[in-house]
CSV table of C-alpha atoms in Angstrom, one decimal:
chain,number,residue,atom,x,y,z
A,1,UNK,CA,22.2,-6.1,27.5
A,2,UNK,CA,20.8,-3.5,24.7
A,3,UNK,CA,20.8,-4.1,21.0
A,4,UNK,CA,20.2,-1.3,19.0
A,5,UNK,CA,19.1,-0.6,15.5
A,6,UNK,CA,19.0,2.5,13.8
A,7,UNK,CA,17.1,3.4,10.3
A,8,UNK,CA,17.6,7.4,8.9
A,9,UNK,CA,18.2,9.1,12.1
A,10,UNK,CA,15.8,7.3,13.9
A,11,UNK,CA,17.0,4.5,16.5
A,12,UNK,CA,15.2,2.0,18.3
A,13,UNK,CA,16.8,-0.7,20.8
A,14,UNK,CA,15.5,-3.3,22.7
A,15,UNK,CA,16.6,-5.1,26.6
A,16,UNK,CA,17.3,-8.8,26.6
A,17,UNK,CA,18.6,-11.0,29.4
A,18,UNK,CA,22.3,-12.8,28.0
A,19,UNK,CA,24.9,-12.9,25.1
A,20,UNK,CA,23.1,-15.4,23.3
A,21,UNK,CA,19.8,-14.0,22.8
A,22,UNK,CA,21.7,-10.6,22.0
A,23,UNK,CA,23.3,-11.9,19.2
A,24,UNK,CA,20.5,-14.0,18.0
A,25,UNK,CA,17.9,-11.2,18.2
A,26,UNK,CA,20.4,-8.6,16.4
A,27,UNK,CA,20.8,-10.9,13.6
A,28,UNK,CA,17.1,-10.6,12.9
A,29,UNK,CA,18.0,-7.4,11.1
A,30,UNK,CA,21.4,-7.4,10.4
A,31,UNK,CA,21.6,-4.7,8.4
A,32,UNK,CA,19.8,-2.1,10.7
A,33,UNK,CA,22.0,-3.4,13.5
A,34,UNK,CA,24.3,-1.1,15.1
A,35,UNK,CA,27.0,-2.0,16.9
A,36,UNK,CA,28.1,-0.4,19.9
A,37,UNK,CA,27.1,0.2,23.9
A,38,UNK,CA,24.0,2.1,24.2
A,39,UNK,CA,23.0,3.8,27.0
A,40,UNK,CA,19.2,3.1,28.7
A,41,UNK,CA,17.4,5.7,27.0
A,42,UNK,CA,13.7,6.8,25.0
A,43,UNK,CA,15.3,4.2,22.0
A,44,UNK,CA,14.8,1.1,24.6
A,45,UNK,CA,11.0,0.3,23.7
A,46,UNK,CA,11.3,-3.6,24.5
A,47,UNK,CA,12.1,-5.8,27.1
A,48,UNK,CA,12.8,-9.4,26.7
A,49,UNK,CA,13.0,-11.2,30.3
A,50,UNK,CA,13.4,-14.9,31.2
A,51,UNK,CA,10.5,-16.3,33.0
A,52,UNK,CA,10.0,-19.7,35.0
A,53,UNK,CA,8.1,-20.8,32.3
A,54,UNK,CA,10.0,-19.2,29.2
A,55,UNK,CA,10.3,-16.2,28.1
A,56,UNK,CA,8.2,-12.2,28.2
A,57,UNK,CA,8.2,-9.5,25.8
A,58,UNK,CA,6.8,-6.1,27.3
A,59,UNK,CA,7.1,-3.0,25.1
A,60,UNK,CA,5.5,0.0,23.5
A,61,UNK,CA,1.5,-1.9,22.9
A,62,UNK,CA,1.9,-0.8,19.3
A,63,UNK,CA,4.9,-2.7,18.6
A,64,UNK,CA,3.2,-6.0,20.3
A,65,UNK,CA,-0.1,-5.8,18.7
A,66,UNK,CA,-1.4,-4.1,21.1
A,67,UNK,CA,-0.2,-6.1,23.8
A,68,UNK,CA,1.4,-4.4,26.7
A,69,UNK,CA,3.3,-7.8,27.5
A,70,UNK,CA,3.3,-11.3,25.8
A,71,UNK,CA,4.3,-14.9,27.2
A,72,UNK,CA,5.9,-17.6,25.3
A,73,UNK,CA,7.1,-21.1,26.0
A,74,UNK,CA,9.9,-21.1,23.1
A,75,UNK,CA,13.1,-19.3,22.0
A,76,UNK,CA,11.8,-19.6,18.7
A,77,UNK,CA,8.3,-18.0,19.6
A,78,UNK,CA,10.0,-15.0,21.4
A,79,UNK,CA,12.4,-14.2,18.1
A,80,UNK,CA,9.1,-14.4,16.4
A,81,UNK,CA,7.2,-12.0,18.2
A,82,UNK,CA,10.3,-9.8,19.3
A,83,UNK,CA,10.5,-9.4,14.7
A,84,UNK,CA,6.9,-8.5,14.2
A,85,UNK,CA,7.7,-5.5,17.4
A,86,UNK,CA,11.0,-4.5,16.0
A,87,UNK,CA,9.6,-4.8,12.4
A,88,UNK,CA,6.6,-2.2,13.1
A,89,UNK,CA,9.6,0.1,15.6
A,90,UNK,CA,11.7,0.6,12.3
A,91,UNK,CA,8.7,1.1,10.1
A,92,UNK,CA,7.4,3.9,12.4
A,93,UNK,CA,11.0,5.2,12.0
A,94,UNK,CA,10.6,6.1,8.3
A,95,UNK,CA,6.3,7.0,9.0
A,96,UNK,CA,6.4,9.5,6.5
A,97,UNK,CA,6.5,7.6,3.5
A,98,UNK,CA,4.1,5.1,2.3
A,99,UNK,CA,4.5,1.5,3.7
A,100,UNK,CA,3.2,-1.1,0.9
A,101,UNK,CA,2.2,-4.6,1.7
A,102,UNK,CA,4.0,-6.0,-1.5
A,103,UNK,CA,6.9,-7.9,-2.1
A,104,UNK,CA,9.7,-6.2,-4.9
A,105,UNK,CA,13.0,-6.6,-6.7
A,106,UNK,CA,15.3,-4.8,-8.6
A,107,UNK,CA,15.7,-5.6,-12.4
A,108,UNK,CA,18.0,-4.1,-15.0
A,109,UNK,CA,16.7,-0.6,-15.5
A,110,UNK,CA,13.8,-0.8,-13.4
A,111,UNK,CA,12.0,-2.7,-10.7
A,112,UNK,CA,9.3,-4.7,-10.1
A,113,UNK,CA,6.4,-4.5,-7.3
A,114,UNK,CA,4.1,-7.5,-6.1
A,115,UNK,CA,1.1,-6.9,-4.1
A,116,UNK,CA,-1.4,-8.8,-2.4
A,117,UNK,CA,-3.0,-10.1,0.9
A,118,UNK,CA,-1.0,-13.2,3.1
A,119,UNK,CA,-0.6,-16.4,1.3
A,120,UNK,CA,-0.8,-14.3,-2.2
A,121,UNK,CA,2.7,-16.1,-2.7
A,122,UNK,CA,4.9,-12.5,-1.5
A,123,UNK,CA,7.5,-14.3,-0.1
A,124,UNK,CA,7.8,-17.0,-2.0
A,125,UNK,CA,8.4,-14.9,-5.4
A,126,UNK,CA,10.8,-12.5,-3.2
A,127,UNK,CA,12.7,-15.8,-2.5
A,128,UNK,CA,12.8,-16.7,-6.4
A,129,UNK,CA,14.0,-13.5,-7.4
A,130,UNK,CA,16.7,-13.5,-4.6
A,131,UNK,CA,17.5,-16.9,-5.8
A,132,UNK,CA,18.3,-15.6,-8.9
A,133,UNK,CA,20.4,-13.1,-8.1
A,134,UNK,CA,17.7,-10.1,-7.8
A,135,UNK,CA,18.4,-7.3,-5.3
A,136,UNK,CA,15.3,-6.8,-3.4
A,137,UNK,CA,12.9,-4.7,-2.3
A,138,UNK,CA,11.3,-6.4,0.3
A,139,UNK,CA,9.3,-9.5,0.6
A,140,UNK,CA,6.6,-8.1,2.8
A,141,UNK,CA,6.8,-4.3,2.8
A,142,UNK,CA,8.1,-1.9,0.5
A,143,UNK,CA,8.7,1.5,1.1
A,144,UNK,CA,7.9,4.4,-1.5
A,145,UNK,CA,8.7,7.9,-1.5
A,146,UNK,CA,6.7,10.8,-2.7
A,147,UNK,CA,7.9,10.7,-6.0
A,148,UNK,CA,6.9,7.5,-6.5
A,149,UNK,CA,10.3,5.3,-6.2
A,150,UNK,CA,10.6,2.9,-4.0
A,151,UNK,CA,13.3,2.3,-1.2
A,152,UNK,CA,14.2,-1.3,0.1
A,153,UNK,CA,12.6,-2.6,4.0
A,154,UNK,CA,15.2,-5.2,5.0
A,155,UNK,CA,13.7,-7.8,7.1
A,156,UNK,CA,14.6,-11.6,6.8
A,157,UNK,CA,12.4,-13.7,4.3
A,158,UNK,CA,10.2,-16.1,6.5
A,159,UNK,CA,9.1,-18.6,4.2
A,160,UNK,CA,8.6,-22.4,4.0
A,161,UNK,CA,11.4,-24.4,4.5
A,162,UNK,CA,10.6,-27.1,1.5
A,163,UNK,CA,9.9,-23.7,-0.6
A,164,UNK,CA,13.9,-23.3,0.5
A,165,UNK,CA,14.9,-26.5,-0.6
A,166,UNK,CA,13.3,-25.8,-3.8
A,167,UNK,CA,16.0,-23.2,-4.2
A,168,UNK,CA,19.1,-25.1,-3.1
A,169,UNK,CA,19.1,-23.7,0.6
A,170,UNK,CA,19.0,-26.3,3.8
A,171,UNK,CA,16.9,-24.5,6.4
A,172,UNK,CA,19.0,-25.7,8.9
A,173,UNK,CA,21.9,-23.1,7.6
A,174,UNK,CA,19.1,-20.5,7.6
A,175,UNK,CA,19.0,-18.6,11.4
A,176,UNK,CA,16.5,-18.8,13.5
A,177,UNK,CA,14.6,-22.0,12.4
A,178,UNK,CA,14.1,-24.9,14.7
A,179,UNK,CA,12.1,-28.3,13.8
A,180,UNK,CA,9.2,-27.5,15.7
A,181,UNK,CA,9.0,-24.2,13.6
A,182,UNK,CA,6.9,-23.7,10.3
A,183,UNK,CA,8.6,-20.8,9.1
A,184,UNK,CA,12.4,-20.4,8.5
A,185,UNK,CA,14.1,-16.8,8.1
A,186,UNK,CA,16.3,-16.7,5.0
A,187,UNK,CA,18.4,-13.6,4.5
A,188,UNK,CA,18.6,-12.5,1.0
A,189,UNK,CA,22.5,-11.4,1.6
A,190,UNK,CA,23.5,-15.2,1.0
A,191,UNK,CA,21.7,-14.7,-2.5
A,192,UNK,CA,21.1,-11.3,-4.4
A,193,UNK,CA,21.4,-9.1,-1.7
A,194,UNK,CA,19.7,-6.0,-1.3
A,195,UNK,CA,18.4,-3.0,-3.2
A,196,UNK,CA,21.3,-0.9,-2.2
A,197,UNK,CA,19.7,2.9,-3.9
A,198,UNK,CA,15.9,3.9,-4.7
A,199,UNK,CA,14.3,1.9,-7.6
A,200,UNK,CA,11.8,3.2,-10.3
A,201,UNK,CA,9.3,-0.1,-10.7
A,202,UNK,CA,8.9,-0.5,-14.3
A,203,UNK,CA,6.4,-3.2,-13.1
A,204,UNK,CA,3.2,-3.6,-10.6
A,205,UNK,CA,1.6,-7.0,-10.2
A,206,UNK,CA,-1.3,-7.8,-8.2
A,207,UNK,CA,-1.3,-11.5,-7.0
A,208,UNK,CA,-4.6,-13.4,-7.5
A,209,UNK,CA,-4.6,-16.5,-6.0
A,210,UNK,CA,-7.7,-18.5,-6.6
A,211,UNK,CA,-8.5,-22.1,-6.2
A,212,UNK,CA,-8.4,-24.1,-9.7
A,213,UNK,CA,-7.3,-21.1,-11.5
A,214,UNK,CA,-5.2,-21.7,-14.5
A,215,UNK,CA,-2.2,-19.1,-14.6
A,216,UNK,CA,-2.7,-15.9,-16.4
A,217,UNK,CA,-1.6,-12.6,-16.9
A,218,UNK,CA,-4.0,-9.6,-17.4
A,219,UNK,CA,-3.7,-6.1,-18.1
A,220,UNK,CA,-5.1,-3.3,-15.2
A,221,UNK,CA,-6.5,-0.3,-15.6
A,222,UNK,CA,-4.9,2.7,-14.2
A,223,UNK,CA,-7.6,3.4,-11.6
A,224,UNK,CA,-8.2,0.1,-10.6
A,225,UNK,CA,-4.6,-0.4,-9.9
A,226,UNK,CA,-4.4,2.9,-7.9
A,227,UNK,CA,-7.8,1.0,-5.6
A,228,UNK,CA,-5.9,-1.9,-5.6
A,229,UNK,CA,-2.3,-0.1,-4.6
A,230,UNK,CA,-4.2,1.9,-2.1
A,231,UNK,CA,-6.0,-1.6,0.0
A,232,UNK,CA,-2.5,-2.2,0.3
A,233,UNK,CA,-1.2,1.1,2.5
A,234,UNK,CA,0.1,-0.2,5.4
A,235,UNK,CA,-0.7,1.8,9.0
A,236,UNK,CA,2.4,1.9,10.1
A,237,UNK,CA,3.5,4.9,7.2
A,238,UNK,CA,2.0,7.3,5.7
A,239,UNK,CA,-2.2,7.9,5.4
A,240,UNK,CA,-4.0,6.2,2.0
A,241,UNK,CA,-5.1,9.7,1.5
A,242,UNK,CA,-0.9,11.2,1.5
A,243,UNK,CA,-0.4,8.3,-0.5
A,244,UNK,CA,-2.4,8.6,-3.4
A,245,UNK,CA,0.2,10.9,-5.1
A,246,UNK,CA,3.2,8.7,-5.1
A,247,UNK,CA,1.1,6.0,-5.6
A,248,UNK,CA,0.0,7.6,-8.8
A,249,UNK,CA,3.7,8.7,-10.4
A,250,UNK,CA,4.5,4.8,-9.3
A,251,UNK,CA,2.0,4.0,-11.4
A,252,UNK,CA,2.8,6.5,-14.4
A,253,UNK,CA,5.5,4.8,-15.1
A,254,UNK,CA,4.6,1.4,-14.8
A,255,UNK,CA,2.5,-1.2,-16.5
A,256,UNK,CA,0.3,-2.9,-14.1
A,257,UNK,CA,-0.7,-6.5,-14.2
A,258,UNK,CA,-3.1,-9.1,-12.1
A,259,UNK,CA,-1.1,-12.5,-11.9
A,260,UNK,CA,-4.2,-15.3,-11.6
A,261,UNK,CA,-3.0,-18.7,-10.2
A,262,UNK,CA,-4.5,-21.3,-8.6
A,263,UNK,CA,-2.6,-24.6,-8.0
A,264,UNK,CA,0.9,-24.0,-6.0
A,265,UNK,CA,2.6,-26.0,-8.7
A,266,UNK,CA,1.2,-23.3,-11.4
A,267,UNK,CA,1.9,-20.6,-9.0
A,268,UNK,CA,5.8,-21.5,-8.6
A,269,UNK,CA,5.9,-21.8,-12.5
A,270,UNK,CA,4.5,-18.1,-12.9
A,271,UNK,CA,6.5,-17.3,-10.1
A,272,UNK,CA,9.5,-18.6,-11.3
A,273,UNK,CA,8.5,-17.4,-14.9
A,274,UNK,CA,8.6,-13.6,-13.4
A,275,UNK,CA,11.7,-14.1,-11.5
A,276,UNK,CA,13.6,-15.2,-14.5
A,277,UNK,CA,12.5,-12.7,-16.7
A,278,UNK,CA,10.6,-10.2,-15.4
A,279,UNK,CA,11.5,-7.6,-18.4
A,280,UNK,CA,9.2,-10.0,-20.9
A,281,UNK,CA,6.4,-8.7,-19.3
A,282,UNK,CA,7.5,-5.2,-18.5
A,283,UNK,CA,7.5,-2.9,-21.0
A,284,UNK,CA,7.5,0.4,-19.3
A,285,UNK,CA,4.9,2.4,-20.5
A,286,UNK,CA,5.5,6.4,-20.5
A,287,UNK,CA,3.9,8.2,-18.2
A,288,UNK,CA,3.0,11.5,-18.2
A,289,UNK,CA,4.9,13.8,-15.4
A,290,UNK,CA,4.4,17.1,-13.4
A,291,UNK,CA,0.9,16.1,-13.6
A,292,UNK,CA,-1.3,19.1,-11.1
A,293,UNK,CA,-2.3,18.2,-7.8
A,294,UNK,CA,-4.8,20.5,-8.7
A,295,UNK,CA,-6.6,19.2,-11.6
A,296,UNK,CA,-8.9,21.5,-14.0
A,297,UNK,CA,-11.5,18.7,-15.8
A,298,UNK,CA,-13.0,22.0,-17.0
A,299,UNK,CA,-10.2,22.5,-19.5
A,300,UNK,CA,-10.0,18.6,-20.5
A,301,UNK,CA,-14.1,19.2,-21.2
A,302,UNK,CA,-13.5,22.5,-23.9
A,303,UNK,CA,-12.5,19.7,-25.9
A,304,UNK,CA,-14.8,17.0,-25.6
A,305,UNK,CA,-18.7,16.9,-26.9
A,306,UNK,CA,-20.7,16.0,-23.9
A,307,UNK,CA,-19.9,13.2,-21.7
A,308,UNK,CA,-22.3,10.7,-19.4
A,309,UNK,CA,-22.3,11.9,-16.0
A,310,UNK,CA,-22.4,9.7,-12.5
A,311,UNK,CA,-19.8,8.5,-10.3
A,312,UNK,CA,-18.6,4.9,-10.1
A,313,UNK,CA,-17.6,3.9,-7.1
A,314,UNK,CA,-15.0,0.9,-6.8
B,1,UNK,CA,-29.7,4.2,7.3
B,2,UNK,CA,-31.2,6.7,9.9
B,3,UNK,CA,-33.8,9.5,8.7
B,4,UNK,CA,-31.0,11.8,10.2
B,5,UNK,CA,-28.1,9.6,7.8
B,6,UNK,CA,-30.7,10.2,4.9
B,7,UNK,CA,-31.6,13.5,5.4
B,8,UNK,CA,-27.6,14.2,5.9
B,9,UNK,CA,-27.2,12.8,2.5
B,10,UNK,CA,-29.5,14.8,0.4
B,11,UNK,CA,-27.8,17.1,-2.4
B,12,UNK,CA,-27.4,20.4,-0.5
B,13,UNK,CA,-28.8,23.4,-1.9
B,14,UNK,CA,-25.3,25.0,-2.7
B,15,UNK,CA,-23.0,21.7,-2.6
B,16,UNK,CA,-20.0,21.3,-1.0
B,17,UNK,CA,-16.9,18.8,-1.7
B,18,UNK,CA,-15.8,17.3,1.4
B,19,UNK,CA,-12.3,18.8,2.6
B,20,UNK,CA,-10.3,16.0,3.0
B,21,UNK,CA,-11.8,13.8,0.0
B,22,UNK,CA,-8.6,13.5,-2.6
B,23,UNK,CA,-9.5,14.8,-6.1
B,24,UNK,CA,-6.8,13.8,-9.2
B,25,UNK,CA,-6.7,12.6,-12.9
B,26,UNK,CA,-5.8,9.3,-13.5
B,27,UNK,CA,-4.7,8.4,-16.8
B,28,UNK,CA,-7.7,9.0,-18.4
B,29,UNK,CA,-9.8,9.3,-16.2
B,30,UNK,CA,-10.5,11.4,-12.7
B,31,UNK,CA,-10.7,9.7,-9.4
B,32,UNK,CA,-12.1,10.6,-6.3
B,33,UNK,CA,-10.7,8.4,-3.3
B,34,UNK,CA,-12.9,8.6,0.2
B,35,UNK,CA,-9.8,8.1,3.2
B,36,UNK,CA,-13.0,7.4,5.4
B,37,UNK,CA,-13.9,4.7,3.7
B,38,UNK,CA,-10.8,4.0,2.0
B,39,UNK,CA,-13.1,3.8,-1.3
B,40,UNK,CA,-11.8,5.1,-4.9
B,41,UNK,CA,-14.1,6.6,-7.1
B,42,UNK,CA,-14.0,6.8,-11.0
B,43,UNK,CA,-15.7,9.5,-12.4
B,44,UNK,CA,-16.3,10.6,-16.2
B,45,UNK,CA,-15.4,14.3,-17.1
B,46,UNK,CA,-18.9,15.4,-16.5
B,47,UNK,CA,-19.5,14.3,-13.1
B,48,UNK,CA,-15.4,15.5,-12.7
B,49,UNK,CA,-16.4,19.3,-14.1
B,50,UNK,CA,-19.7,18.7,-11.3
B,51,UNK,CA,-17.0,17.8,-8.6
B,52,UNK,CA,-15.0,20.8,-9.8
B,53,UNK,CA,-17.5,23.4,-9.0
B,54,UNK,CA,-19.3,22.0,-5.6
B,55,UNK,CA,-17.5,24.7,-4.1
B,56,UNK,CA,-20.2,25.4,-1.9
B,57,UNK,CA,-20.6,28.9,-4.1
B,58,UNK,CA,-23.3,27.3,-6.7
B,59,UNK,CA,-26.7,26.1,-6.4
B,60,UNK,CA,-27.4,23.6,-8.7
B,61,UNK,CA,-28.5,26.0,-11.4
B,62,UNK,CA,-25.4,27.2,-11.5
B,63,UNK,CA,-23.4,24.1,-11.9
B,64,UNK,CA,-25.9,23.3,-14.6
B,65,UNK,CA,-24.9,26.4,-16.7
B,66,UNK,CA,-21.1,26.3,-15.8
B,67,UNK,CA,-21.1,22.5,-16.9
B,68,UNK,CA,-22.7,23.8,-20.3
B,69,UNK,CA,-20.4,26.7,-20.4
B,70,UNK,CA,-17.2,24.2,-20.0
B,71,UNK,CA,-17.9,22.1,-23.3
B,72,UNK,CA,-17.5,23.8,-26.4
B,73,UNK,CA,-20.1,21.7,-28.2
B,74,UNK,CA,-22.5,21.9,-24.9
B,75,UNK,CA,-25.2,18.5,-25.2
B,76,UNK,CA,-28.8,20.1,-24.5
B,77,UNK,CA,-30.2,21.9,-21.1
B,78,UNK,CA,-31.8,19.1,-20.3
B,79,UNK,CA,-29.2,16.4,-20.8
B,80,UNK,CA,-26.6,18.1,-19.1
B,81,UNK,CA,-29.0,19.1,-15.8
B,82,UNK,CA,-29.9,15.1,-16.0
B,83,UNK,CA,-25.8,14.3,-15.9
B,84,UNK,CA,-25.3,16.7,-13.1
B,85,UNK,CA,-28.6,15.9,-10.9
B,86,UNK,CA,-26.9,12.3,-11.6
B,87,UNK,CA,-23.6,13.0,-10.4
B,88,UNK,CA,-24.8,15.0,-7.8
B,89,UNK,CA,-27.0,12.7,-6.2
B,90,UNK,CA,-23.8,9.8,-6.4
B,91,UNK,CA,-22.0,12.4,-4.5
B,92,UNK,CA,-24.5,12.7,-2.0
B,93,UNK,CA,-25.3,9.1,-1.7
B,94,UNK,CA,-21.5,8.0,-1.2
B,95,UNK,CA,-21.3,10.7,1.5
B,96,UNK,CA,-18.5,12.4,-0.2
B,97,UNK,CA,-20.3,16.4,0.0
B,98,UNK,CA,-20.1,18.4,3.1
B,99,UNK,CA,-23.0,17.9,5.6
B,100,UNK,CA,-25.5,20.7,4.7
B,101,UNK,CA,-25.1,23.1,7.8
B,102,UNK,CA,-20.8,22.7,7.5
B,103,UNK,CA,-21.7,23.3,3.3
B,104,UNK,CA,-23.8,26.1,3.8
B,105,UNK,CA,-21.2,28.0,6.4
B,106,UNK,CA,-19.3,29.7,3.5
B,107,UNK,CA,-22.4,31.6,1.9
């Protein structure tokens, strides 16, 4: 059997042995899923196969890691690793914009961007917003166009389940979770939903987690916010270097922050905090547009009486 | 860092801005960002007017007069060929000019 999925014009499907795993494998993004026959074709980049000792995924190695075929024991393990291969086959589908490691939501009038490395707390403040009745974003990559917008990536929330009881959900009634499992998927159409148009963030954080920490909330300069949007490009879209430009009108019309936390306690608090009322700490600030590619400091010097020299690098 | 690395990271005699290094104002101020090594550089609006004219056509000389020609109340000679031997020699040092032989190809 072949279960396709399709993003823009691109499509990408995958073989796998029965009924059961079909359905289980095309509810891992439900709303790339298309339904439908599809023939054996360039979209069929995966191959999921029964073995005598459970299961193999063989594929395109960029999908697998680099892998040209993985073994697992588990059901569970194969949904995991066949996600992470379709995950990086419908990014490369939409290669041409920038791919941000950041987790975001739509607010009233705006939008709001999180950023940082694993464990920053991503998914867990996508799962508070959604909670609340946010659209989002994303809660591990966000997609942003040239102009500086940014478009939802719809792939199920894998979180903790106690971080789902928190919110009211049973991770049982979550698919694809099992006992033996650390992560459940929770999708974000039993809650908010998803971003359904483009969104202009109003709002960048950048997630700080250190140990001991007390909670705060601190402004960022604009070029240390376009260093710190930029160690988040993801490889899968478009360079660092084609994404400094709508990385920069992202920023022009957004205030930037640094979230500091330290215990998980404090972190849900700010977490929650944000989620509830992200707009307290918003206020858009106005940025300058049509900006030049091309800049001319020699005109922005006529005006200015000398000025240190040296560059500092960051 | 190799005598070849050093030597390859001296200011050139006519300085030339790496090709694929990205050049923009930022708020204010004007950024440099390195996609080899994924490093972002903030420069002031001297060392940005430098970065402006290491087009490869100027020797040093000449970026020394042009940066005193771009302010209308010009610091001294000596101040302003301290700020651009400065900037220059950051340039160099992060690797972000062309290599000498690719920046003198143009004269």
């Amino acid at each position: 059997m072949i279960v396709s999925f399709g993003l823009g014009e691109g499509r990408l499907a995958i073989r796998v042995p029965d009924a059961d795993l079909a359905a289980a494998v095309a509810g891992l993004f439900p709303d790339y899923h298309r339904e439908g026959a599809v023939e054996d074709g360039p979209a069929v980049r995966l191959e999921a196969r029964r073995t005598r000792d459970g299961y193999g995924l063989r594929g395109d190695p960029p999908l697998l890691g680099g892998e040209g075929e993985v073994t697992v024991g588990t059901r569970i393990e194969l949904l995991t690793w066949i996600e992470a291969a379709l995950a990086r086959g419908l990014l490369r589908l939409r290669s041409g914009l920038t791919h941000l490691h950041a987790a975001g939501a739509s607010l009233s009038g705006g939008g709001v961007l999180a950023l940082g490395p694993a464990d920053a707390g991503k998914s867990s403040l996508a799962l508070a917003w959604s909670a609340r009745g946010r659209p989002l974003l994303g809660d591990d990559v966000v997609l942003l166009e040239a102009e500086g917008v940014a478009l939802p990536f719809r792939r199920l929330l894998r979180v903790d389940p106690e971080r789902l009881l928190e919110h009211g959900v049973d991770p049982r009634t979550t698919p694809h979770w099992s006992d033996a499992y650390d992560r459940a998927w929770f999708d974000p159409r039993r809650a908010g939903g998803w971003c359904d148009a483009a969104v202009r963030p109003s709002l960048v954080v950048f997630l700080d987690r250190r140990r001991d920490a007390p909670v705060r909330i601190e402004e960022v300069e604009p070029a240390e916010a376009l260093a710190l949007t930029l160690s988040g490009v993801l490889s899968t879209g478009a360079s660092p270097a084609a994404s400094v430009d709508p990385i920069r009108r992202l920023l022009e019309g957004a205030r930037a922050v640094r979230a500091r936390y330290g215990a998980s306690a404090r972190a849900a608090a700010l977490l929650a905090e944000l989620a509830a009322d992200p707009r307290a700490t918003a206020e858009a600030r106005t940025g300058a547009e049509g900006r030049s590619s091309d800049p001319d400091p020699t005109e922005a010097a006529r005006s200015s009486p000398g000025s240190g020299a040296g560059g500092e690098g960051r | 860092m190799s005598p070849e690395e050093a030597a390859r990271r001296e200011v050139p005699d006519f300085p030339r801005s790496r090709d694929d290094v990205v050049f923009r104002e930022l708020a204010d101020d004007w950024v440099l960002f390195d996609p080899e090594t994924r490093r972002l550089h903030v420069l002031n609006l001297t060392a940005a007017v430098v970065w402006a004219h290491c087009t490869g056509e100027h020797d040093v000389e000449e970026i020394v007069r042009r940066v005193r020609g771009a302010f209308e109340e010009p610091p001294s000679p000596e101040d302003v060929r301290a700020d651009v031997e400065e900037a220059l020699g950051t340039f160099a040092r992060e690797a972000l000019l062309a290599p000498t032989d690719e920046g003198s190809a143009d004269r």
